Amino acid sequence: MHLHQTITALTLAGASLFAVTSAQAEKLVLGNEGSYPPFSMVDPSGRLTGFEPDLAREMCKRMKVDCEIVVMDFKALIPALLQKKLDAVVSQTKPLPERKEKVLFGRPVLFNPDSYVVPEAKNYTFTPEGLKGVRIGLQRGSAQAKYVGETFGNAVQIVFYDNPDQIRLDLANGRLDMSLGPKISWTNEFLSKPQGKNWKFAGGDLWTGGGEAGSSWIARKDSGDLLNRMNATLETIIKDCTFTKLRKPYMEVELLPEEKACR
């Protein structure tokens, strides 16, 4: 075989190998709620943005996989994961015991305690008697809803919502007496804004995730290898301070203890 024929043959072999490799590039479908600013939101052009989508995209890039991030209500994420419509969920999820029975939890992506959001002028006692008849707005399917139901039973009137924006709107309009939610989100999206100026946190810091601190991304029980790869990649993102770099455009507060090294 002449030299130019050999080179042509090698080039063709390389091209076909590349085509096979490209065709076999791993693809992951990831779920995110898309309505939890500053962690996730859909911008006016329809693009999913926020800290968690940015972090997920960086993770996918380092894992060398193609990722599609699908937006759906938080309450639909675990069912979609179990039905194999999703490979993993990249919305912060609290490790409730009943969730841990169904899915695998990765390393925490943030530590964000909950607190009650109440009117500045009110001093509630957080007992069934102290909250009798109070209207509390909570996200459907959330750890907070479970916690309030178990703690106060029928003493409180729980009003369910599909996303936190709807809760904040009804608080500001006087249709609710209080809510319970993650302090970082509520500070950024309500208390630090004009509509939240007559509201405050009360009742102290609570870990509503079955008493366990931290929130994580999740995968199915049959996807342990995938979750291990996600965890290992997140570790590198945290360690080289990319995690902190991605967080800063969205919020000032540090989300993980490891971020201290990146100050």
mmCIF file of C-alpha atoms in Angstrom:
data_model
loop_
_atom_site.group_PDB
_atom_site.id
_atom_site.type_symbol
_atom_site.label_atom_id
_atom_site.label_comp_id
_atom_site.label_asym_id
_atom_site.label_seq_id
_atom_site.Cartn_x
_atom_site.Cartn_y
_atom_site.Cartn_z
ATOM 1 C CA MET A 1 0.000 0.000 0.000
ATOM 2 C CA HIS A 2 1.375 3.465 -0.915
ATOM 3 C CA LEU A 3 2.020 5.980 1.862
ATOM 4 C CA HIS A 4 -0.897 8.295 0.881
ATOM 5 C CA GLN A 5 -3.251 5.263 0.803
ATOM 6 C CA THR A 6 -2.053 4.257 4.266
ATOM 7 C CA ILE A 7 -2.679 7.798 5.571
ATOM 8 C CA THR A 8 -6.128 7.860 3.925
ATOM 9 C CA ALA A 9 -6.997 4.469 5.447
ATOM 10 C CA LEU A 10 -5.835 5.630 8.893
ATOM 11 C CA THR A 11 -7.771 8.895 8.518
ATOM 12 C CA LEU A 12 -10.945 7.010 7.581
ATOM 13 C CA ALA A 13 -10.438 4.556 10.442
ATOM 14 C CA GLY A 14 -9.952 7.472 12.824
ATOM 15 C CA ALA A 15 -13.034 9.246 11.473
ATOM 16 C CA SER A 16 -15.232 6.152 11.834
ATOM 17 C CA LEU A 17 -13.874 5.547 15.359
ATOM 18 C CA PHE A 18 -14.678 9.168 16.211
ATOM 19 C CA ALA A 19 -18.203 8.753 14.794
ATOM 20 C CA VAL A 20 -18.764 5.631 16.905
ATOM 21 C CA THR A 21 -17.376 7.357 20.015
ATOM 22 C CA SER A 22 -19.533 10.450 19.413
ATOM 23 C CA ALA A 23 -22.636 8.347 18.828
ATOM 24 C CA GLN A 24 -21.997 6.590 22.108
ATOM 25 C CA ALA A 25 -21.469 9.804 24.120
ATOM 26 C CA GLU A 26 -23.332 9.318 27.385
ATOM 27 C CA LYS A 27 -26.532 11.327 27.765
ATOM 28 C CA LEU A 28 -28.202 12.089 31.086
ATOM 29 C CA VAL A 29 -31.650 13.552 31.700
ATOM 30 C CA LEU A 30 -31.627 15.574 34.926
ATOM 31 C CA GLY A 31 -34.679 16.984 36.726
ATOM 32 C CA ASN A 32 -34.886 20.443 38.311
ATOM 33 C CA GLU A 33 -37.855 22.408 39.674
ATOM 34 C CA GLY A 34 -36.938 25.697 37.949
ATOM 35 C CA SER A 35 -38.958 27.867 40.361
ATOM 36 C CA TYR A 36 -36.716 28.205 43.403
ATOM 37 C CA PRO A 37 -34.685 31.406 43.050
ATOM 38 C CA PRO A 38 -31.782 31.996 43.405
ATOM 39 C CA PHE A 39 -31.115 28.240 43.145
ATOM 40 C CA SER A 40 -33.142 27.731 39.970
ATOM 41 C CA MET A 41 -35.409 29.868 37.796
ATOM 42 C CA VAL A 42 -36.469 30.196 34.175
ATOM 43 C CA ASP A 43 -35.432 33.538 32.643
ATOM 44 C CA PRO A 44 -37.682 35.573 30.269
ATOM 45 C CA SER A 45 -36.112 33.855 27.229
ATOM 46 C CA GLY A 46 -37.138 30.442 28.627
ATOM 47 C CA ARG A 47 -33.622 29.374 29.657
ATOM 48 C CA LEU A 48 -33.182 27.557 32.940
ATOM 49 C CA THR A 49 -30.732 29.500 35.082
ATOM 50 C CA GLY A 50 -29.716 29.747 38.745
ATOM 51 C CA PHE A 51 -27.013 28.248 40.929
ATOM 52 C CA GLU A 52 -28.067 24.574 40.728
ATOM 53 C CA PRO A 53 -28.432 24.428 36.901
ATOM 54 C CA ASP A 54 -25.034 26.181 36.577
ATOM 55 C CA LEU A 55 -23.494 23.689 39.004
ATOM 56 C CA ALA A 56 -25.126 20.746 37.169
ATOM 57 C CA ARG A 57 -23.809 21.965 33.808
ATOM 58 C CA GLU A 58 -20.280 22.255 35.227
ATOM 59 C CA MET A 59 -20.586 18.739 36.683
ATOM 60 C CA CYS A 60 -21.741 17.340 33.295
ATOM 61 C CA LYS A 61 -18.870 19.087 31.504
ATOM 62 C CA ARG A 62 -16.310 17.525 33.849
ATOM 63 C CA MET A 63 -17.995 14.109 33.619
ATOM 64 C CA LYS A 64 -17.857 14.464 29.795
ATOM 65 C CA VAL A 65 -21.558 13.648 29.415
ATOM 66 C CA ASP A 66 -24.356 15.379 27.487
ATOM 67 C CA CYS A 67 -26.997 16.570 29.928
ATOM 68 C CA GLU A 68 -30.547 17.685 29.324
ATOM 69 C CA ILE A 69 -32.126 19.439 32.304
ATOM 70 C CA VAL A 70 -35.905 19.008 32.433
ATOM 71 C CA VAL A 71 -38.050 21.410 34.499
ATOM 72 C CA MET A 72 -41.029 20.116 36.505
ATOM 73 C CA ASP A 73 -42.819 20.803 39.819
ATOM 74 C CA PHE A 74 -40.802 19.661 42.814
ATOM 75 C CA LYS A 75 -43.474 17.120 43.842
ATOM 76 C CA ALA A 76 -43.145 15.417 40.411
ATOM 77 C CA LEU A 77 -39.348 14.966 40.504
ATOM 78 C CA ILE A 78 -39.068 11.782 42.594
ATOM 79 C CA PRO A 79 -41.970 10.014 40.780
ATOM 80 C CA ALA A 80 -40.344 10.882 37.403
ATOM 81 C CA LEU A 81 -36.994 9.576 38.681
ATOM 82 C CA LEU A 82 -38.562 6.294 39.845
ATOM 83 C CA GLN A 83 -40.374 5.929 36.484
ATOM 84 C CA LYS A 84 -36.949 6.255 34.766
ATOM 85 C CA LYS A 85 -37.956 9.466 32.988
ATOM 86 C CA LEU A 86 -34.968 11.075 34.747
ATOM 87 C CA ASP A 87 -31.468 9.756 35.513
ATOM 88 C CA ALA A 88 -30.972 12.050 38.525
ATOM 89 C CA VAL A 89 -32.506 15.071 40.257
ATOM 90 C CA VAL A 90 -30.408 18.245 40.554
ATOM 91 C CA SER A 91 -32.780 20.155 42.843
ATOM 92 C CA GLN A 92 -31.760 20.265 46.499
ATOM 93 C CA THR A 93 -33.680 17.512 48.295
ATOM 94 C CA LYS A 94 -33.883 16.895 52.031
ATOM 95 C CA PRO A 95 -33.131 13.368 53.284
ATOM 96 C CA LEU A 96 -36.541 12.450 54.726
ATOM 97 C CA PRO A 97 -36.687 8.791 55.863
ATOM 98 C CA GLU A 98 -39.447 7.915 53.343
ATOM 99 C CA ARG A 99 -37.380 9.465 50.530
ATOM 100 C CA LYS A 100 -34.272 7.533 51.608
ATOM 101 C CA GLU A 101 -36.264 4.311 51.297
ATOM 102 C CA LYS A 102 -36.882 5.080 47.598
ATOM 103 C CA VAL A 103 -33.781 6.932 46.329
ATOM 104 C CA LEU A 104 -30.056 7.445 46.940
ATOM 105 C CA PHE A 105 -28.829 10.764 48.340
ATOM 106 C CA GLY A 106 -25.537 12.284 47.213
ATOM 107 C CA ARG A 107 -23.153 14.453 49.194
ATOM 108 C CA PRO A 108 -24.802 17.670 50.496
ATOM 109 C CA VAL A 109 -24.799 20.519 47.988
ATOM 110 C CA LEU A 110 -25.809 23.004 50.681
ATOM 111 C CA PHE A 111 -26.697 23.474 54.320
ATOM 112 C CA ASN A 112 -29.746 25.716 54.534
ATOM 113 C CA PRO A 113 -31.844 25.509 57.735
ATOM 114 C CA ASP A 114 -35.542 26.351 57.671
ATOM 115 C CA SER A 115 -37.212 29.046 59.730
ATOM 116 C CA TYR A 116 -40.754 30.413 60.064
ATOM 117 C CA VAL A 117 -41.517 33.647 58.207
ATOM 118 C CA VAL A 118 -43.989 35.716 60.251
ATOM 119 C CA PRO A 119 -45.200 39.336 60.462
ATOM 120 C CA GLU A 120 -42.794 41.647 62.306
ATOM 121 C CA ALA A 121 -45.508 42.544 64.858
ATOM 122 C CA LYS A 122 -46.371 38.934 65.791
ATOM 123 C CA ASN A 123 -44.788 36.864 68.565
ATOM 124 C CA TYR A 124 -46.110 33.351 68.065
ATOM 125 C CA THR A 125 -45.520 30.440 70.423
ATOM 126 C CA PHE A 126 -44.694 27.469 68.193
ATOM 127 C CA THR A 127 -47.032 24.937 69.808
ATOM 128 C CA PRO A 128 -50.401 23.581 68.578
ATOM 129 C CA GLU A 129 -52.150 25.949 71.037
ATOM 130 C CA GLY A 130 -49.979 28.937 70.061
ATOM 131 C CA LEU A 131 -50.645 28.471 66.338
ATOM 132 C CA LYS A 132 -54.337 27.505 66.542
ATOM 133 C CA GLY A 133 -56.158 28.555 63.354
ATOM 134 C CA VAL A 134 -53.060 30.097 61.766
ATOM 135 C CA ARG A 135 -52.949 29.931 57.930
ATOM 136 C CA ILE A 136 -49.521 28.650 56.891
ATOM 137 C CA GLY A 137 -48.522 28.486 53.232
ATOM 138 C CA LEU A 138 -46.319 25.518 52.268
ATOM 139 C CA GLN A 139 -45.045 23.857 49.110
ATOM 140 C CA ARG A 140 -46.891 20.664 48.185
ATOM 141 C CA GLY A 141 -44.776 17.530 48.746
ATOM 142 C CA SER A 142 -42.088 19.416 50.698
ATOM 143 C CA ALA A 143 -40.216 18.435 53.867
ATOM 144 C CA GLN A 144 -41.619 21.588 55.504
ATOM 145 C CA ALA A 145 -45.218 20.502 54.798
ATOM 146 C CA LYS A 146 -44.540 17.103 56.354
ATOM 147 C CA TYR A 147 -42.876 18.698 59.389
ATOM 148 C CA VAL A 148 -45.730 21.164 60.024
ATOM 149 C CA GLY A 149 -48.374 18.446 59.591
ATOM 150 C CA GLU A 150 -46.613 16.145 62.062
ATOM 151 C CA THR A 151 -45.818 18.910 64.570
ATOM 152 C CA PHE A 152 -49.106 20.843 64.680
ATOM 153 C CA GLY A 153 -51.701 18.471 63.199
ATOM 154 C CA ASN A 154 -55.122 20.043 62.675
ATOM 155 C CA ALA A 155 -54.359 23.047 64.884
ATOM 156 C CA VAL A 156 -53.019 24.955 61.879
ATOM 157 C CA GLN A 157 -54.640 25.540 58.506
ATOM 158 C CA ILE A 158 -52.123 24.411 55.875
ATOM 159 C CA VAL A 159 -52.573 26.014 52.446
ATOM 160 C CA PHE A 160 -50.649 24.124 49.730
ATOM 161 C CA TYR A 161 -48.870 25.735 46.772
ATOM 162 C CA ASP A 162 -46.931 24.415 43.777
ATOM 163 C CA ASN A 163 -44.055 26.866 44.175
ATOM 164 C CA PRO A 164 -42.627 29.397 46.670
ATOM 165 C CA ASP A 165 -43.390 32.430 44.446
ATOM 166 C CA GLN A 166 -47.125 31.808 44.947
ATOM 167 C CA ILE A 167 -46.618 31.594 48.730
ATOM 168 C CA ARG A 168 -44.703 34.899 48.822
ATOM 169 C CA LEU A 169 -47.419 36.606 46.773
ATOM 170 C CA ASP A 170 -50.157 35.477 49.188
ATOM 171 C CA LEU A 171 -48.085 36.446 52.248
ATOM 172 C CA ALA A 172 -47.583 39.954 50.840
ATOM 173 C CA ASN A 173 -51.314 40.194 50.023
ATOM 174 C CA GLY A 174 -52.367 39.172 53.535
ATOM 175 C CA ARG A 175 -53.949 35.862 52.521
ATOM 176 C CA LEU A 176 -51.555 33.892 54.766
ATOM 177 C CA ASP A 177 -50.277 34.354 58.317
ATOM 178 C CA MET A 178 -46.890 32.658 57.880
ATOM 179 C CA SER A 179 -44.730 30.195 56.003
ATOM 180 C CA LEU A 180 -41.816 27.891 56.783
ATOM 181 C CA GLY A 181 -38.898 27.642 54.396
ATOM 182 C CA PRO A 182 -35.135 27.703 53.786
ATOM 183 C CA LYS A 183 -33.532 30.831 55.229
ATOM 184 C CA ILE A 184 -31.252 31.570 52.261
ATOM 185 C CA SER A 185 -34.089 31.541 49.715
ATOM 186 C CA TRP A 186 -36.462 33.508 51.916
ATOM 187 C CA THR A 187 -33.818 36.131 52.715
ATOM 188 C CA ASN A 188 -32.953 36.616 49.030
ATOM 189 C CA GLU A 189 -36.457 36.437 47.610
ATOM 190 C CA PHE A 190 -38.625 38.052 50.300
ATOM 191 C CA LEU A 191 -37.134 39.503 53.483
ATOM 192 C CA SER A 192 -34.506 41.555 51.626
ATOM 193 C CA LYS A 193 -37.128 42.981 49.216
ATOM 194 C CA PRO A 194 -39.685 45.787 49.713
ATOM 195 C CA GLN A 195 -42.647 43.368 50.027
ATOM 196 C CA GLY A 196 -40.891 41.586 52.913
ATOM 197 C CA LYS A 197 -40.035 44.644 54.999
ATOM 198 C CA ASN A 198 -42.685 43.945 57.664
ATOM 199 C CA TRP A 199 -41.751 40.262 57.997
ATOM 200 C CA LYS A 200 -39.134 38.395 60.048
ATOM 201 C CA PHE A 201 -37.778 34.922 60.840
ATOM 202 C CA ALA A 202 -39.081 33.246 64.016
ATOM 203 C CA GLY A 203 -38.900 29.901 65.788
ATOM 204 C CA GLY A 204 -35.127 29.427 65.345
ATOM 205 C CA ASP A 205 -33.255 27.250 62.855
ATOM 206 C CA LEU A 206 -34.967 23.946 62.018
ATOM 207 C CA TRP A 207 -33.688 20.910 60.090
ATOM 208 C CA THR A 208 -36.932 19.569 58.649
ATOM 209 C CA GLY A 209 -35.189 16.791 56.667
ATOM 210 C CA GLY A 210 -35.870 14.092 59.239
ATOM 211 C CA GLY A 211 -33.497 15.903 61.620
ATOM 212 C CA GLU A 212 -30.571 15.497 59.185
ATOM 213 C CA ALA A 213 -28.733 18.639 58.147
ATOM 214 C CA GLY A 214 -28.040 19.382 54.505
ATOM 215 C CA SER A 215 -29.769 18.927 51.147
ATOM 216 C CA SER A 216 -28.498 16.764 48.284
ATOM 217 C CA TRP A 217 -29.005 15.717 44.692
ATOM 218 C CA ILE A 218 -30.489 12.255 44.240
ATOM 219 C CA ALA A 219 -30.490 9.207 41.960
ATOM 220 C CA ARG A 220 -32.339 5.876 41.803
ATOM 221 C CA LYS A 221 -31.264 2.934 43.954
ATOM 222 C CA ASP A 222 -30.029 1.150 40.809
ATOM 223 C CA SER A 223 -27.800 4.122 39.896
ATOM 224 C CA GLY A 224 -25.154 3.928 42.628
ATOM 225 C CA ASP A 225 -22.301 4.158 40.102
ATOM 226 C CA LEU A 226 -23.749 7.317 38.563
ATOM 227 C CA LEU A 227 -24.206 8.929 41.987
ATOM 228 C CA ASN A 228 -20.619 8.042 42.966
ATOM 229 C CA ARG A 229 -19.377 9.767 39.788
ATOM 230 C CA MET A 230 -21.568 12.800 40.514
ATOM 231 C CA ASN A 231 -20.240 12.977 44.092
ATOM 232 C CA ALA A 232 -16.599 12.653 42.997
ATOM 233 C CA THR A 233 -17.071 15.391 40.377
ATOM 234 C CA LEU A 234 -18.820 17.707 42.855
ATOM 235 C CA GLU A 235 -15.864 17.213 45.233
ATOM 236 C CA THR A 236 -13.456 18.509 42.560
ATOM 237 C CA ILE A 237 -15.745 21.487 41.821
ATOM 238 C CA ILE A 238 -15.876 22.367 45.526
ATOM 239 C CA LYS A 239 -12.152 21.816 46.110
ATOM 240 C CA ASP A 240 -10.904 24.048 43.265
ATOM 241 C CA CYS A 241 -13.356 26.816 44.358
ATOM 242 C CA THR A 242 -15.452 26.667 41.165
ATOM 243 C CA PHE A 243 -18.473 25.950 43.410
ATOM 244 C CA THR A 244 -17.880 29.294 45.179
ATOM 245 C CA LYS A 245 -17.320 31.093 41.860
ATOM 246 C CA LEU A 246 -20.649 29.728 40.531
ATOM 247 C CA ARG A 247 -22.491 30.673 43.749
ATOM 248 C CA LYS A 248 -21.328 34.277 44.050
ATOM 249 C CA PRO A 249 -23.420 35.822 41.217
ATOM 250 C CA TYR A 250 -26.562 34.486 42.927
ATOM 251 C CA MET A 251 -25.949 34.890 46.672
ATOM 252 C CA GLU A 252 -23.444 36.157 49.218
ATOM 253 C CA VAL A 253 -23.867 33.465 51.858
ATOM 254 C CA GLU A 254 -21.628 30.371 51.849
ATOM 255 C CA LEU A 255 -23.527 27.111 51.330
ATOM 256 C CA LEU A 256 -20.916 24.563 52.475
ATOM 257 C CA PRO A 257 -18.266 24.562 55.253
ATOM 258 C CA GLU A 258 -15.604 23.722 52.598
ATOM 259 C CA GLU A 259 -16.161 27.164 51.063
ATOM 260 C CA LYS A 260 -14.150 28.750 53.907
ATOM 261 C CA ALA A 261 -10.966 27.721 52.052
ATOM 262 C CA CYS A 262 -12.116 29.787 49.036
ATOM 263 C CA ARG A 263 -12.601 33.127 50.802
#
